[in-house]
Coordinates of N, CA and C in Angstrom, one line a residue:
X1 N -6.4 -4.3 11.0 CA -6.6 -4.1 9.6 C -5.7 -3.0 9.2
X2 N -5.3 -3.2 8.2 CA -4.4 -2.3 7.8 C -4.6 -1.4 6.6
X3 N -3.8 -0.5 5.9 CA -4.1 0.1 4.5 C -3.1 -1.0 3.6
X4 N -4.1 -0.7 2.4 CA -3.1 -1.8 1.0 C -3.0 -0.6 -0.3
X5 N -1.9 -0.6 -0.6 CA -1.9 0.0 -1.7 C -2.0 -0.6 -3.1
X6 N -2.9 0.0 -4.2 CA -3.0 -0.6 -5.4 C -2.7 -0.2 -6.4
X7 N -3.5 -0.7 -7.8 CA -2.5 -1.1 -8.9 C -2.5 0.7 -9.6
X8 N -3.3 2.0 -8.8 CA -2.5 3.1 -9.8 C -1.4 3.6 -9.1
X9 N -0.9 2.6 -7.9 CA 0.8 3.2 -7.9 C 1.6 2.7 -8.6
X10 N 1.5 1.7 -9.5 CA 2.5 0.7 -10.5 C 2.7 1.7 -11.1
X11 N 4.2 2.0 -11.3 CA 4.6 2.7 -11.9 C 4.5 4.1 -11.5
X12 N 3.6 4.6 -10.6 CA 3.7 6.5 -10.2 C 4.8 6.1 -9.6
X13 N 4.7 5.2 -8.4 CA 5.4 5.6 -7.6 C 5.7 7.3 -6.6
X14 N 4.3 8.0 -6.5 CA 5.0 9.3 -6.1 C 5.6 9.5 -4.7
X15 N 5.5 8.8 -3.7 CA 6.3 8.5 -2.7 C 5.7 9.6 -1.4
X16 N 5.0 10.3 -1.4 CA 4.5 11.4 -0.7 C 3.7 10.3 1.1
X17 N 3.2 9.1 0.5 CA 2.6 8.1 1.3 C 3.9 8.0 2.1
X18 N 5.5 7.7 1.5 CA 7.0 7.2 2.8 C 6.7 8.6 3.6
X19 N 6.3 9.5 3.3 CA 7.4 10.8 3.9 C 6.2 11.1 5.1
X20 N 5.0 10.5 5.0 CA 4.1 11.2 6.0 C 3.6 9.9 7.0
X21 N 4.2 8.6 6.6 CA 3.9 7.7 7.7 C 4.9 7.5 8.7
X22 N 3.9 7.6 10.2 CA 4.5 8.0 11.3 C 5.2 6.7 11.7
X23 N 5.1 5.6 11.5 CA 5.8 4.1 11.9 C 6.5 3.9 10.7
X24 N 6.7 4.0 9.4 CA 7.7 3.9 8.7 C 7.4 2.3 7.9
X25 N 6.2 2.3 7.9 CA 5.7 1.1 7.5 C 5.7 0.8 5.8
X26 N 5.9 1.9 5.6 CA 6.0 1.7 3.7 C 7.0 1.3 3.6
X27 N 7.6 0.8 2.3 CA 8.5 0.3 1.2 C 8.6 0.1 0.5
X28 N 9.3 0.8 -0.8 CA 9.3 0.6 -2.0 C 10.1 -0.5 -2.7
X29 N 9.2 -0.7 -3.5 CA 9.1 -2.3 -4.4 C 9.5 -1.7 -5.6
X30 N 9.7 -2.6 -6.5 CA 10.3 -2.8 -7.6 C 9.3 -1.3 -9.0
X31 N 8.0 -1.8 -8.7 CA 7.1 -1.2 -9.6 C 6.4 -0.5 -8.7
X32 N 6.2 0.0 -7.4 CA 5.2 -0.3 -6.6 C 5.6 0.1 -4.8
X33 N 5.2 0.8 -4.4 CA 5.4 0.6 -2.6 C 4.1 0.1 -2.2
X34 N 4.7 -0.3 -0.8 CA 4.0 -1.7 -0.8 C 3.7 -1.0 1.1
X35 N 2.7 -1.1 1.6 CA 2.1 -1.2 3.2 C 2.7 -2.5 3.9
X36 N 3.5 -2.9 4.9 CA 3.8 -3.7 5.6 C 2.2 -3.9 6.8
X37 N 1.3 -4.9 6.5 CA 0.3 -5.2 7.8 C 1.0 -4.9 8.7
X38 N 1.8 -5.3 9.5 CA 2.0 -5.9 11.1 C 2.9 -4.6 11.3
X39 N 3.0 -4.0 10.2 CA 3.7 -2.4 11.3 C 2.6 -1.3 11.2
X40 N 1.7 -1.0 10.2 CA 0.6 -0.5 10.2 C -0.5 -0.1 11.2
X41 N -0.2 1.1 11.4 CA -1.4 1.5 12.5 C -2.6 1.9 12.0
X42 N -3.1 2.3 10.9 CA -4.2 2.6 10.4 C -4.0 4.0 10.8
X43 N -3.4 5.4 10.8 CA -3.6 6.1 11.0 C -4.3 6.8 9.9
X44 N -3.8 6.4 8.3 CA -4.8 7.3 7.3 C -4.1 8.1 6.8
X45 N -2.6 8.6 6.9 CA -1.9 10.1 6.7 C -1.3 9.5 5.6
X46 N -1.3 8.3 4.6 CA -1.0 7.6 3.6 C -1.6 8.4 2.6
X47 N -3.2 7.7 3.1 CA -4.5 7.7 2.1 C -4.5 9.1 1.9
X48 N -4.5 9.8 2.9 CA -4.9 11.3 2.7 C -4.0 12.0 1.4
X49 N -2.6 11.9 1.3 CA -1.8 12.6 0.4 C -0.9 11.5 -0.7
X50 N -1.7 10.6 -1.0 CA -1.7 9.6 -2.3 C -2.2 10.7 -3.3
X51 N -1.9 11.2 -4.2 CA -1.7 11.8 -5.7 C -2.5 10.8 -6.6
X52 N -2.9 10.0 -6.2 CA -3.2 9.1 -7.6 C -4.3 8.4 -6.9
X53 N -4.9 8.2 -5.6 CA -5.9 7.8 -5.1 C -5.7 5.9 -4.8
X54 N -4.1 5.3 -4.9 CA -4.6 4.0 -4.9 C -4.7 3.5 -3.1
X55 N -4.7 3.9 -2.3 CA -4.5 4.0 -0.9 C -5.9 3.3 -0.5
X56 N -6.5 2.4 -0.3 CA -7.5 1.8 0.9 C -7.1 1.6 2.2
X57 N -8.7 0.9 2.7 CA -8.1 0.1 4.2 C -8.6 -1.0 3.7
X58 N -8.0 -1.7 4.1 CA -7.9 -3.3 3.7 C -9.3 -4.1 3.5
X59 N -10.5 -3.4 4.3 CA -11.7 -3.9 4.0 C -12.8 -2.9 2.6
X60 N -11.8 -1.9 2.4 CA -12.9 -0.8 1.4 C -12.1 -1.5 0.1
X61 N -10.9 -2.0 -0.3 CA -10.7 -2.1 -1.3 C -11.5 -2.6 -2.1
X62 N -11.6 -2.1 -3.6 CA -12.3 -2.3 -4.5 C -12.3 -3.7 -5.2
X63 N -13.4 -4.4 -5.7 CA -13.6 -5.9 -6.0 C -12.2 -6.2 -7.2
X64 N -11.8 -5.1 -8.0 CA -10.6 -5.7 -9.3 C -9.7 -5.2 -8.7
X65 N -9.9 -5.0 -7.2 CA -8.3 -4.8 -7.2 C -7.8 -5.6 -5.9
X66 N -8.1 -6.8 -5.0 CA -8.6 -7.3 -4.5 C -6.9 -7.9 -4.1
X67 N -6.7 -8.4 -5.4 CA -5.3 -9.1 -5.4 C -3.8 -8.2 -5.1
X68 N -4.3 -7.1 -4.8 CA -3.1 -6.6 -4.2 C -3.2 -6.2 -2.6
X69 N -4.0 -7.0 -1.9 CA -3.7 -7.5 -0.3 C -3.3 -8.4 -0.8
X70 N -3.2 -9.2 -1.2 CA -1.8 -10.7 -0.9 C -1.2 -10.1 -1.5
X71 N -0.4 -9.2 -3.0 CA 0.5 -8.5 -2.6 C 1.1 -7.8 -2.2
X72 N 0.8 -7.1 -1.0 CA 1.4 -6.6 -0.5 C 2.1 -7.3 0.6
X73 N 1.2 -8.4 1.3 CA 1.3 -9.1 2.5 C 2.5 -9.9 1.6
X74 N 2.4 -10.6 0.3 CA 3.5 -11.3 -0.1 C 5.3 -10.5 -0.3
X75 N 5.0 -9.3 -0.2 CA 6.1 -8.2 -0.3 C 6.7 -8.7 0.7
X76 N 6.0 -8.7 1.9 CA 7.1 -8.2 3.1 C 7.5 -10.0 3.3
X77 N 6.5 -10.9 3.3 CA 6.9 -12.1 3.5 C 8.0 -13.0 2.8
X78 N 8.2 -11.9 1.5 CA 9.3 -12.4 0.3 C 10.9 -11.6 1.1
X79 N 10.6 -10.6 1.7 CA 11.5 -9.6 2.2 C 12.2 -9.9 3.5

């Protein structure tokens, strides 16, 4: 299981989540950085220093925001 990031990074973008993950699994998208699953270790050092709180793990995300695990998964599969 991985972390998904959601819709209050559209647009922050604050980037603090690239600088602290230890596999380098983040990527920034157009509106948005995006969690890669299959490089994701779940360590949490994302979630912890997100500024804006959109950071889950892929089973706590919230019901309206649901659609950005297949976004994200669609990120890397588009990539």
């Amino acid at each position: 299981m991985a972390f998904v990031i959601t819709s209050p990074c559209k647009e922050e973008k604050a980037g603090e989540c690239v600088e602290v993950c230890p596999v380098d699994c983040i990527e920034e998208g157009k509106d948005m950085f995006y969690i890669d699953p299959d490089i994701c270790i779940d360590c949490g050092a994302c979630e912890a220093v997100c500024p804006v709180e959109a950071i889950y793990m892929e089973d706590e995300v919230p019901d309206d925001e649901h659609e950005y695990i297949s976004l994200n998964r669609k990120f890397f599969e588009d990539n």
